[in-house]
PDB file of C-alpha atoms and ligand atoms in Angstrom:
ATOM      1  CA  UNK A 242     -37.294 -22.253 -85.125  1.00  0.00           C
ATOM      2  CA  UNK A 243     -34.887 -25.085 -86.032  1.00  0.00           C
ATOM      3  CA  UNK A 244     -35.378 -25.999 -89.423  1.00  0.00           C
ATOM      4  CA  UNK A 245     -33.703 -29.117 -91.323  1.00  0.00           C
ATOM      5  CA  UNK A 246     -30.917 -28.521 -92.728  1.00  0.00           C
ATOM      6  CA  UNK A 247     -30.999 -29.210 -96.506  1.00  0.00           C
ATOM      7  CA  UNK A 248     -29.029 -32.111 -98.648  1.00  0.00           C
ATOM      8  CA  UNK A 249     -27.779 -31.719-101.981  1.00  0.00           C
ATOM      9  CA  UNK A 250     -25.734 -34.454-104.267  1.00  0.00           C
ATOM     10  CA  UNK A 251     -23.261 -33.223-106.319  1.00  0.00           C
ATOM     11  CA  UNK A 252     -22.397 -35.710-109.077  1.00  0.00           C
ATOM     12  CA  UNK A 253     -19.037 -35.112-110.611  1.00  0.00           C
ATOM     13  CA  UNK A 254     -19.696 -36.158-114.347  1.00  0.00           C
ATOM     14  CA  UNK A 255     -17.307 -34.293-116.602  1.00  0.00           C
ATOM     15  CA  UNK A 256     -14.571 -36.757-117.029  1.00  0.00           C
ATOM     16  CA  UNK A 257     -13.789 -38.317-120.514  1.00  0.00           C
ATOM     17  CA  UNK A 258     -12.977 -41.930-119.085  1.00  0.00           C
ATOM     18  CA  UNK A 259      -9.723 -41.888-120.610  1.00  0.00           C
ATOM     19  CA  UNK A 260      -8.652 -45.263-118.806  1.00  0.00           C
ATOM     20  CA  UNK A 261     -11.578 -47.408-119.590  1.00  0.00           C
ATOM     21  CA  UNK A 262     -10.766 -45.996-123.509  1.00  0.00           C
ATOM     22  CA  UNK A 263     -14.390 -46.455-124.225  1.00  0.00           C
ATOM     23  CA  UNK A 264     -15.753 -44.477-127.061  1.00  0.00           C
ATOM     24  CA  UNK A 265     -18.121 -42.547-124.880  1.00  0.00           C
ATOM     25  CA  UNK A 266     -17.494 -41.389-121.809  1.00  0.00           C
ATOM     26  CA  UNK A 267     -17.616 -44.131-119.176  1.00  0.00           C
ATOM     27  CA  UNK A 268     -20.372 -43.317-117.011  1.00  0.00           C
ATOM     28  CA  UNK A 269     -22.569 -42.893-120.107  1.00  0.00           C
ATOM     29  CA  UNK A 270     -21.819 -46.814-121.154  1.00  0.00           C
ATOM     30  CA  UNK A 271     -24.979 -48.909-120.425  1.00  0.00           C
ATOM     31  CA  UNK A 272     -25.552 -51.830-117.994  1.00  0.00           C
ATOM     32  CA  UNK A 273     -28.845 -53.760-117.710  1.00  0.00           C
ATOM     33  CA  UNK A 274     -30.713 -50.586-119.672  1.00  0.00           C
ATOM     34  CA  UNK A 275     -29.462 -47.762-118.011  1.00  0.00           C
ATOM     35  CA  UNK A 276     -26.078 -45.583-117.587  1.00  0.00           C
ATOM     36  CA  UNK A 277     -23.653 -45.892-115.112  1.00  0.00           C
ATOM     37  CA  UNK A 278     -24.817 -42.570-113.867  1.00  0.00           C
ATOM     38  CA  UNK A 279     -28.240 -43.677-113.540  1.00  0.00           C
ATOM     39  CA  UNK A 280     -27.344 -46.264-111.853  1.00  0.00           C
ATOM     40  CA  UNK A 281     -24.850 -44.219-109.587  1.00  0.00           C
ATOM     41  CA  UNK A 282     -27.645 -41.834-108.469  1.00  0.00           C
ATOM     42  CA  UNK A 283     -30.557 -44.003-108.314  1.00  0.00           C
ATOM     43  CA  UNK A 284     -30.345 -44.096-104.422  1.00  0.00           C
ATOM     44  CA  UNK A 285     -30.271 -40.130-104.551  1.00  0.00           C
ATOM     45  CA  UNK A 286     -33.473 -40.056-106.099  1.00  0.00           C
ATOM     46  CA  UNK A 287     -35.127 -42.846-103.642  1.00  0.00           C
ATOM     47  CA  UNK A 288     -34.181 -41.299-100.583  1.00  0.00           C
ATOM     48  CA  UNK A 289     -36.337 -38.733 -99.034  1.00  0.00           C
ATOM     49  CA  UNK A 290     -33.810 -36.625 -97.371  1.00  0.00           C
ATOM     50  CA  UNK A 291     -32.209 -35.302-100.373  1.00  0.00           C
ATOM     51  CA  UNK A 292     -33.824 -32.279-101.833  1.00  0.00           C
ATOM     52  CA  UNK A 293     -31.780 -31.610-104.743  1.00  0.00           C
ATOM     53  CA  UNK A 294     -28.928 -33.620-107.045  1.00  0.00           C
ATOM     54  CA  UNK A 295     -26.618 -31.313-109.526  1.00  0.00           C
ATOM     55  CA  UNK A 296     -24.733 -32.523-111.975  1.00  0.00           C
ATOM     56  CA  UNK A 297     -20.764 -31.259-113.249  1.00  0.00           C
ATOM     57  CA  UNK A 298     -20.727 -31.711-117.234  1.00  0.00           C
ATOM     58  CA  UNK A 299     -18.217 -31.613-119.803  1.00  0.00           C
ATOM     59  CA  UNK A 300     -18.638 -28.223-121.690  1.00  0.00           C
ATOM     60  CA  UNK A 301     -19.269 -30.750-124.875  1.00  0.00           C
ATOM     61  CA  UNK A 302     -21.254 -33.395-123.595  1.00  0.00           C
ATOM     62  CA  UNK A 303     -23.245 -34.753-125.730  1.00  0.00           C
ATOM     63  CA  UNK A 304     -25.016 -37.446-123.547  1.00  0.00           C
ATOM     64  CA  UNK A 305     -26.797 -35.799-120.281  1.00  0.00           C
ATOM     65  CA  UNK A 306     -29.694 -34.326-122.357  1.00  0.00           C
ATOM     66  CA  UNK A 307     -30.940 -37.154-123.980  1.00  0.00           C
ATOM     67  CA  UNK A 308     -31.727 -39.303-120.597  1.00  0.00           C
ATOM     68  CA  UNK A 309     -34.523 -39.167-118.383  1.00  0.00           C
ATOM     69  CA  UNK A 310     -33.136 -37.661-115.180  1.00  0.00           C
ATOM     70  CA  UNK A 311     -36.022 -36.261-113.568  1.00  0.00           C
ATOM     71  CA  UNK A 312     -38.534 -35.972-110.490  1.00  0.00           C
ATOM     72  CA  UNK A 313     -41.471 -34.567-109.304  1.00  0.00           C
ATOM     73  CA  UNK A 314     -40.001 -34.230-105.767  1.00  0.00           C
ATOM     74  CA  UNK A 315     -35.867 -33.519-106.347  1.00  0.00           C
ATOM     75  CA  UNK A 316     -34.697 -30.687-107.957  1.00  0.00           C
ATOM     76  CA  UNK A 317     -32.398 -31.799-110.701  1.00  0.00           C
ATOM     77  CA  UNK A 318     -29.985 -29.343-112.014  1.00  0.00           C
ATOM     78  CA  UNK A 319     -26.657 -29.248-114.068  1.00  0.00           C
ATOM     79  CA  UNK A 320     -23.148 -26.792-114.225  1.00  0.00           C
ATOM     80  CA  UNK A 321     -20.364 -27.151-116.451  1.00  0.00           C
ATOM     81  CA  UNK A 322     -17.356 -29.216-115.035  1.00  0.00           C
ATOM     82  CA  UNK A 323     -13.985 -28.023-114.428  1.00  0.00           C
ATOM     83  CA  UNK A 324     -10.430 -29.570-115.843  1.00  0.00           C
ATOM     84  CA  UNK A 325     -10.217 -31.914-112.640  1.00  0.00           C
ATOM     85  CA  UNK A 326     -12.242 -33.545-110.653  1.00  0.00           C
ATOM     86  CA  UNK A 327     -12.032 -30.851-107.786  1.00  0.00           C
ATOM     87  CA  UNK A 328     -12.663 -28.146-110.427  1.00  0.00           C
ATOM     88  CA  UNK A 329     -16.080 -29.958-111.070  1.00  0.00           C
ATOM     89  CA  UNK A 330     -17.073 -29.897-108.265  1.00  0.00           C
ATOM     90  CA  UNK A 331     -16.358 -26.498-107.059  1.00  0.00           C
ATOM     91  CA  UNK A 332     -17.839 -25.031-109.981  1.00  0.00           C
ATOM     92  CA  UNK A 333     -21.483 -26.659-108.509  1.00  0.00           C
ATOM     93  CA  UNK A 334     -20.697 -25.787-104.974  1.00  0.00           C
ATOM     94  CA  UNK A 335     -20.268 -21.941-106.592  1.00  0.00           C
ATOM     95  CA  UNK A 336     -23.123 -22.244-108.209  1.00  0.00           C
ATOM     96  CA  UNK A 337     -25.122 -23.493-105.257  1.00  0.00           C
ATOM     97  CA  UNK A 338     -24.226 -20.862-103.582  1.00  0.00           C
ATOM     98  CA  UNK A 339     -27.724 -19.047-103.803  1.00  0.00           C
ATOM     99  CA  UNK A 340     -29.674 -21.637-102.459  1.00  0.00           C
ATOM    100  CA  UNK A 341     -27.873 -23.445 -99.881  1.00  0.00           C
ATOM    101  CA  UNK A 342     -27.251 -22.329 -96.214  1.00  0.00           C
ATOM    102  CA  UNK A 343     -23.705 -22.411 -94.745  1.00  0.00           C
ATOM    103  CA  UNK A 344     -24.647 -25.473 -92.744  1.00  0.00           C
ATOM    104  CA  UNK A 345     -26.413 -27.364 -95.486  1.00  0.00           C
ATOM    105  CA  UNK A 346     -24.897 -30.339 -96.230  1.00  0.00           C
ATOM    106  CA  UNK A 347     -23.590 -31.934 -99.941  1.00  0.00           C
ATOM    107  CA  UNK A 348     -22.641 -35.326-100.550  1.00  0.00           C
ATOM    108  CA  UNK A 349     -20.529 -35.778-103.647  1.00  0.00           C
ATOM    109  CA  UNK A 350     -20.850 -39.031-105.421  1.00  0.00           C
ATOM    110  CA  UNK A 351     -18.502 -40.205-108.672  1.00  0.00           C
ATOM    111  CA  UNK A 352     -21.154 -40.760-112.038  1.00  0.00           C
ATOM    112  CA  UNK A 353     -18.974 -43.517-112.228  1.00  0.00           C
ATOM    113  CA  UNK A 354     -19.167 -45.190-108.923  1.00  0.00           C
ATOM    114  CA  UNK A 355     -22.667 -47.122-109.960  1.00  0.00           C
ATOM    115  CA  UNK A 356     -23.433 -49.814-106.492  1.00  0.00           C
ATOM    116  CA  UNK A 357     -24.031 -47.550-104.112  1.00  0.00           C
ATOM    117  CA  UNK A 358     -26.847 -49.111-101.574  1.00  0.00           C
ATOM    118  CA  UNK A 359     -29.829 -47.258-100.512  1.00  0.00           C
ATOM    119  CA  UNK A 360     -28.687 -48.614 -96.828  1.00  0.00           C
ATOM    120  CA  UNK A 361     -25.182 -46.930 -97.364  1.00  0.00           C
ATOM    121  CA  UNK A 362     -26.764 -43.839 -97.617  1.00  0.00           C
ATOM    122  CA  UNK A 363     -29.035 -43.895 -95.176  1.00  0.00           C
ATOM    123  CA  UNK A 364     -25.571 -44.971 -92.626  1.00  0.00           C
ATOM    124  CA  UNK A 365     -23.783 -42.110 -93.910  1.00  0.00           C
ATOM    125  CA  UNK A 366     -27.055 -39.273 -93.710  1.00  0.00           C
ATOM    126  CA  UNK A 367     -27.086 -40.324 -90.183  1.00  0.00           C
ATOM    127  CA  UNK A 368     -23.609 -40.477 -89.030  1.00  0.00           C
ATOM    128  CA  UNK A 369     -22.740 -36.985 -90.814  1.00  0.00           C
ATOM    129  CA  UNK A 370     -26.111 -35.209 -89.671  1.00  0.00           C
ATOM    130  CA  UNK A 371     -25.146 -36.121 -85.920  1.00  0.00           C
ATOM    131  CA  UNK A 372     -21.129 -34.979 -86.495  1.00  0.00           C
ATOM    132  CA  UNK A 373     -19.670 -31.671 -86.467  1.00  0.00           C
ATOM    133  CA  UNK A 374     -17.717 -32.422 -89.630  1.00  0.00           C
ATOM    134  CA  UNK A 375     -19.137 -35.643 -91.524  1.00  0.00           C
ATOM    135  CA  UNK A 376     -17.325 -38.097 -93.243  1.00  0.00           C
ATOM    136  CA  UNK A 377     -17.384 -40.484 -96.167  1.00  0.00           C
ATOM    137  CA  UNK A 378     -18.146 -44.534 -96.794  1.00  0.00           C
ATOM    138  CA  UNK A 379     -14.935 -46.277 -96.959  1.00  0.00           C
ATOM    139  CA  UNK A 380     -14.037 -49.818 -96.179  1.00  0.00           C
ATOM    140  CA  UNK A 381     -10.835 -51.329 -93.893  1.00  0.00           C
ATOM    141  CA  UNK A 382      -7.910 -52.584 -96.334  1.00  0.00           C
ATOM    142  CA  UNK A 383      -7.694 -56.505 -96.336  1.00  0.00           C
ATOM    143  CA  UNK A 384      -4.931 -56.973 -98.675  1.00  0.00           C
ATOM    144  CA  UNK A 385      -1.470 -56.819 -97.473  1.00  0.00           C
ATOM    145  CA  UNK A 386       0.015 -53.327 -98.468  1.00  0.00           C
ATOM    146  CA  UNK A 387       3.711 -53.202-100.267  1.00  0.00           C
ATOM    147  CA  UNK A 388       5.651 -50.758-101.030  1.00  0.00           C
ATOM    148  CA  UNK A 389       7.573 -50.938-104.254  1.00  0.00           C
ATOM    149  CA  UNK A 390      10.404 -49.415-105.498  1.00  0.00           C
ATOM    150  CA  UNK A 391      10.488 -50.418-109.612  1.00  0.00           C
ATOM    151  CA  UNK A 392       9.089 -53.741-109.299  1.00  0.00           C
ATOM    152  CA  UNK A 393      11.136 -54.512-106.309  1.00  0.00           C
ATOM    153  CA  UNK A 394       9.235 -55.083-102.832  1.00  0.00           C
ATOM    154  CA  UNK A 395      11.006 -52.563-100.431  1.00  0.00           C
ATOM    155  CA  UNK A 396       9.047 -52.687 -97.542  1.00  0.00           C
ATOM    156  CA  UNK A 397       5.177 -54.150 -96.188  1.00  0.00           C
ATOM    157  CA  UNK A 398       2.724 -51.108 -95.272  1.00  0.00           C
ATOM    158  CA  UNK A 399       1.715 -51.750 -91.706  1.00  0.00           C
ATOM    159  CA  UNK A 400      -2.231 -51.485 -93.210  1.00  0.00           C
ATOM    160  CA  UNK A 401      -4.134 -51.573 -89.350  1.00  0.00           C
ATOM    161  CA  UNK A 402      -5.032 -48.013 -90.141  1.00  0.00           C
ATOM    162  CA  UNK A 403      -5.969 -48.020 -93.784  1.00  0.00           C
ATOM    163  CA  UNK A 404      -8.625 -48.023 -95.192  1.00  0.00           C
ATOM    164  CA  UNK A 405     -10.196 -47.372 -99.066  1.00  0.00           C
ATOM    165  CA  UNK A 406     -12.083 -44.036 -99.568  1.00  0.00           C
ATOM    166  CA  UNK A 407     -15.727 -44.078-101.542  1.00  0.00           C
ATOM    167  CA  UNK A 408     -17.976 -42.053-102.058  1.00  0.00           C
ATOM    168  CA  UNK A 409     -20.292 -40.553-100.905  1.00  0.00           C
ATOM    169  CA  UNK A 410     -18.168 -38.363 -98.982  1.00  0.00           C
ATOM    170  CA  UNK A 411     -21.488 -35.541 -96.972  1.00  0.00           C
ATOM    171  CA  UNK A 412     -19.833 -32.484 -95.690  1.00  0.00           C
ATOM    172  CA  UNK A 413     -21.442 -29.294 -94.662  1.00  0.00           C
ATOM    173  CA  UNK A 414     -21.883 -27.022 -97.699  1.00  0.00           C
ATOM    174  CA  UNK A 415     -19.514 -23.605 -96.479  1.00  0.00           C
ATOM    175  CA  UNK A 416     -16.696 -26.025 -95.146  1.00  0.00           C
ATOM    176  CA  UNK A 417     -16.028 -28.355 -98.101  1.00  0.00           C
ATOM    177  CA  UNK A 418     -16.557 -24.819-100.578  1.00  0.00           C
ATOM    178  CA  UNK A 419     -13.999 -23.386 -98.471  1.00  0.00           C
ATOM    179  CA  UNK A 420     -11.285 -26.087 -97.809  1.00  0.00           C
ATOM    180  CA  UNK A 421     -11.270 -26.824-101.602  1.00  0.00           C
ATOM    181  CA  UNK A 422     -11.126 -23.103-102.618  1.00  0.00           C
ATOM    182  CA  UNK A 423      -8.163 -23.060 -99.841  1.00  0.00           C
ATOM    183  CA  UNK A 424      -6.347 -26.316-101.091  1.00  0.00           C
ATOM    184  CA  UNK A 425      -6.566 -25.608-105.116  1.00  0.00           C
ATOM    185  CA  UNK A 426      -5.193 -21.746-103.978  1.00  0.00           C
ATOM    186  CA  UNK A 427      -2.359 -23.518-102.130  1.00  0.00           C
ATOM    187  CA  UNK A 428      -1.715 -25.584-105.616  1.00  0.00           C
ATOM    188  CA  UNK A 429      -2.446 -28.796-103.209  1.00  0.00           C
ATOM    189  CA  UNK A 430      -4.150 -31.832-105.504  1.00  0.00           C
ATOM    190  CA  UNK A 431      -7.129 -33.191-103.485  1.00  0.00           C
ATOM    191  CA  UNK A 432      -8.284 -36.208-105.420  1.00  0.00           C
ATOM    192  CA  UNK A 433     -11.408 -36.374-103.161  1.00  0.00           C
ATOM    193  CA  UNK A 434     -13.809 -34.277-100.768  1.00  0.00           C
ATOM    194  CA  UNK A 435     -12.109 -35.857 -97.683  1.00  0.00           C
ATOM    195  CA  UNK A 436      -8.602 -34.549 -98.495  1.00  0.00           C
ATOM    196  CA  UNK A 437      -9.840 -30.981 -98.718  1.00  0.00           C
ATOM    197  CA  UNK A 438     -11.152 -30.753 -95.472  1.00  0.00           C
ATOM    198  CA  UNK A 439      -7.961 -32.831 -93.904  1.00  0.00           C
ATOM    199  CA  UNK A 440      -5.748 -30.036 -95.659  1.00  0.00           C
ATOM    200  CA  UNK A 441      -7.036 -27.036 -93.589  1.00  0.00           C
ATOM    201  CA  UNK A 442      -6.574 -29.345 -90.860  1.00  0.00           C
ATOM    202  CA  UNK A 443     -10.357 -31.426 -89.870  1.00  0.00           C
ATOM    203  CA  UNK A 444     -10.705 -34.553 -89.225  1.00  0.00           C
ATOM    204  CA  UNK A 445     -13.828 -36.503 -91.007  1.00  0.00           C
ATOM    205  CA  UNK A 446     -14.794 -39.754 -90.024  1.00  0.00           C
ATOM    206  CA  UNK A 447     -15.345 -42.769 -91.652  1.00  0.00           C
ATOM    207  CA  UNK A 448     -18.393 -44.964 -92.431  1.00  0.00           C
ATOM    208  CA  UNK A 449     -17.614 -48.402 -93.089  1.00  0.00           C
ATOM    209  CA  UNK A 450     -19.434 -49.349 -96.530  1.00  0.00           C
ATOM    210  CA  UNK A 451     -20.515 -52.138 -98.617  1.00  0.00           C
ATOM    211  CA  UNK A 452     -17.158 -53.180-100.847  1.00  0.00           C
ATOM    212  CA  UNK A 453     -19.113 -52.934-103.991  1.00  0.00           C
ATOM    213  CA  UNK A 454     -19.038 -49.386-104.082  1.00  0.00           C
ATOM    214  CA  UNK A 455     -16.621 -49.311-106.986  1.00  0.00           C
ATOM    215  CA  UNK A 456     -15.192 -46.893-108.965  1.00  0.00           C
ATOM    216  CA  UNK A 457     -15.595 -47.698-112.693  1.00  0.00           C
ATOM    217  CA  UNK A 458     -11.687 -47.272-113.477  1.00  0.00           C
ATOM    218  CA  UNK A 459     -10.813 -49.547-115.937  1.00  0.00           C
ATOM    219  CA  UNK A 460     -12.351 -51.580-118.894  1.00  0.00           C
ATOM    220  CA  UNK A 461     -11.837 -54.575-115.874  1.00  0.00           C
ATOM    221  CA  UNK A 462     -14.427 -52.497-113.951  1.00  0.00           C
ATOM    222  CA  UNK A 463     -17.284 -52.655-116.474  1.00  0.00           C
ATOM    223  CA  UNK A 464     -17.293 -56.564-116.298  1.00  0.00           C
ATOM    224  CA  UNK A 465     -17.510 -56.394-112.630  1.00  0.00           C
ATOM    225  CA  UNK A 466     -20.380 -53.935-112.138  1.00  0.00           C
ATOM    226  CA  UNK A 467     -22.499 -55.568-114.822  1.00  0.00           C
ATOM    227  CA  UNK A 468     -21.914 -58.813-112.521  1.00  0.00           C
ATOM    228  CA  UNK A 469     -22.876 -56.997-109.332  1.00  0.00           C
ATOM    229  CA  UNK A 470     -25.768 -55.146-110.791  1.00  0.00           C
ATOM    230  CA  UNK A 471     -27.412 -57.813-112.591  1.00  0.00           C
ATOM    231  CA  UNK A 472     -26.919 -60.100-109.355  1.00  0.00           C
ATOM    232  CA  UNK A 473     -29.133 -57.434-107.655  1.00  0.00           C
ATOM    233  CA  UNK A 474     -31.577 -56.786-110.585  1.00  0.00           C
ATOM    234  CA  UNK A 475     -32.042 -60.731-109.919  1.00  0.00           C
ATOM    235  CA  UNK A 476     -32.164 -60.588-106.460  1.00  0.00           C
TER     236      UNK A 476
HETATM  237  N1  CTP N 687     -14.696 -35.875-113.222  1.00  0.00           N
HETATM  238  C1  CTP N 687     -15.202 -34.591-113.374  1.00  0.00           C
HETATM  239  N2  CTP N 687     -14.427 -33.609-113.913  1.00  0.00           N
HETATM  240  C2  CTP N 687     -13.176 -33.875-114.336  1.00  0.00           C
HETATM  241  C3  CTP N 687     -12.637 -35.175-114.168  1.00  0.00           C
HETATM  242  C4  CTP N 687     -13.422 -36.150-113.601  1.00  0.00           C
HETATM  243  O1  CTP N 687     -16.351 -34.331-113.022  1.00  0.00           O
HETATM  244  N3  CTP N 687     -12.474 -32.913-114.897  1.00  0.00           N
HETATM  245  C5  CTP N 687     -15.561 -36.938-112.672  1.00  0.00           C
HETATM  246  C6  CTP N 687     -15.693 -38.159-113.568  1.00  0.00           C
HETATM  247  O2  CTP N 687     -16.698 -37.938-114.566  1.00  0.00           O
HETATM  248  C7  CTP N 687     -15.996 -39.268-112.597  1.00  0.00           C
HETATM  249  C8  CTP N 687     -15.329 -38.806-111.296  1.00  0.00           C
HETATM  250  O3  CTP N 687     -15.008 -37.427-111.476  1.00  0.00           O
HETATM  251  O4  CTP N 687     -17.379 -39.417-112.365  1.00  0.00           O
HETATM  252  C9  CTP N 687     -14.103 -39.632-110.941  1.00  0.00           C
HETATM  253  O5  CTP N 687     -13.041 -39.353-111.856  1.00  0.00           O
HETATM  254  P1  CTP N 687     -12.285 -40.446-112.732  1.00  0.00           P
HETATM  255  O6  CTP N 687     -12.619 -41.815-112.299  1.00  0.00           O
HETATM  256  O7  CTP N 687     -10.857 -40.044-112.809  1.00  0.00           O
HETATM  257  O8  CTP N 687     -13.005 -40.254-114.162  1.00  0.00           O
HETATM  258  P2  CTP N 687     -12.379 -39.706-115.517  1.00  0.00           P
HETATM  259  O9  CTP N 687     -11.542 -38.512-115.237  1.00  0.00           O
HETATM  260  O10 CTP N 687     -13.513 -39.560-116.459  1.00  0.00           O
HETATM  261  O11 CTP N 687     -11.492 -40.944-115.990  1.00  0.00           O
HETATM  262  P3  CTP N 687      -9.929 -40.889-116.505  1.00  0.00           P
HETATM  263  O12 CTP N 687      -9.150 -40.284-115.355  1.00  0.00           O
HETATM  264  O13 CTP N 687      -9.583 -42.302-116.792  1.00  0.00           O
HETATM  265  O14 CTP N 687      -9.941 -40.011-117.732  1.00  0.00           O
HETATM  266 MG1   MG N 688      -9.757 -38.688-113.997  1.00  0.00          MG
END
């Protein structure tokens, strides 16, 4: 019998926002009636092929609880966070442990990465259920690429073969557990999913994704994704 594998979201959500400097933790600030982390999973919940989302907390947070992040059809669950991003989310890969197959897949999405399109997801199920590895939205570089030494230019990255990593990033649920377990032994920083499973030596691919899919970073961020989400509340 071949049965389906299953689909999980992990959403990373422990951070404190230090760089936006907000007084609440960035993807808890609110744009056009809901938090940037409802926002960032609202395709999770619309798309039939996801079975269950988990969220990484903040051992103190304060927020999660009082929102209405629920469904009749997705399990909806929650783990305490790490001290870095990869920490976070190995703590809910370990605790998914139980319920997920080796060759179940997770796609780990930023709380504060709030555009993600229902059509970017759907790209990115397909590509990564039909690969041996999967793979992550990204987008090709269009700005030219310097390298700088102080504030001096020293030299122009050749940027062909670069491209800006999102996320999602879908990998099957053993290998990413693994390669990050591997890579934080090792005392290698992975900032993402991706690096993990290029540090014990795999090669996932890239989907090419709508630019909009940005990271809340900055206070400069906030202004942008209320823009680009009340352009498609009016849409
Ligand atoms: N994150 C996490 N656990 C951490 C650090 C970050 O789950 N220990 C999450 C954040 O909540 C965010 C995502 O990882 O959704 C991306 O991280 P980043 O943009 O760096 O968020 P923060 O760490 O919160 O921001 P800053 O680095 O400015 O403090
Ligand atoms: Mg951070």
């Amino acid at each position: 019998m071949n049965i389906a594998p299953k689909c999980w979201a992990i959403i990373p959500a422990a951070g404190i926002g230090e760089r936006v400097g907000s007084h609440i933790p960035k993807q808890y600030i609110q744009i056009a009636g809901k938090t940037i982390l409802e926002h960032a999973v609202s395709c999770f919940f619309q798309n039939s092929r996801i079975n269950g989302i988990i969220f990484a907390l903040h051992a103190h947070d304060e927020y999660f609880s009082q929102l209405d992040i629920k469904s009749s059809r997705i399990k909806v669950d929650t783990v305490i966070g790490g001290a870095t991003r990869a920490q976070s989310v190995l703590n809910a890969l370990n605790y998914l442990k139980n319920d997920l197959h080796a060759d179940d897949f997770v796609l780990v999405h930023d709380a504060a990465r709030p555009c993600l399109t229902n059509a970017d997801l759907e790209k990115l199920i397909d590509v990564c259920f039909a690969n041996k590895v999967g793979g992550i939205l990204a987008a090709p570089m269009r700005d030219t690429i310097k390298q700088v030494d102080g504030k001096l230019i020293s030299n122009t990255v050749d940027r062909d073969n670069i491209w800006r990593a999102f996320t999602p990033q879908m990998f099957k649920f053993e290998i990413l557990r693994g390669a990050i377990k591997k890579a934080m032994q090792d005392d290698v920083q992975i900032t993402d999913e991706a690096s993990a499973l290029e540090y014990v030596g795999l090669t996932p691919a890239v989907i090419n994704g709508n630019v909009h899919n940005i990271k809340v970073t900055t206070q400069e961020d906030i202004f942008l994704v209320e823009m680009l989400i009340q352009s498609k509340d009016n849409s």
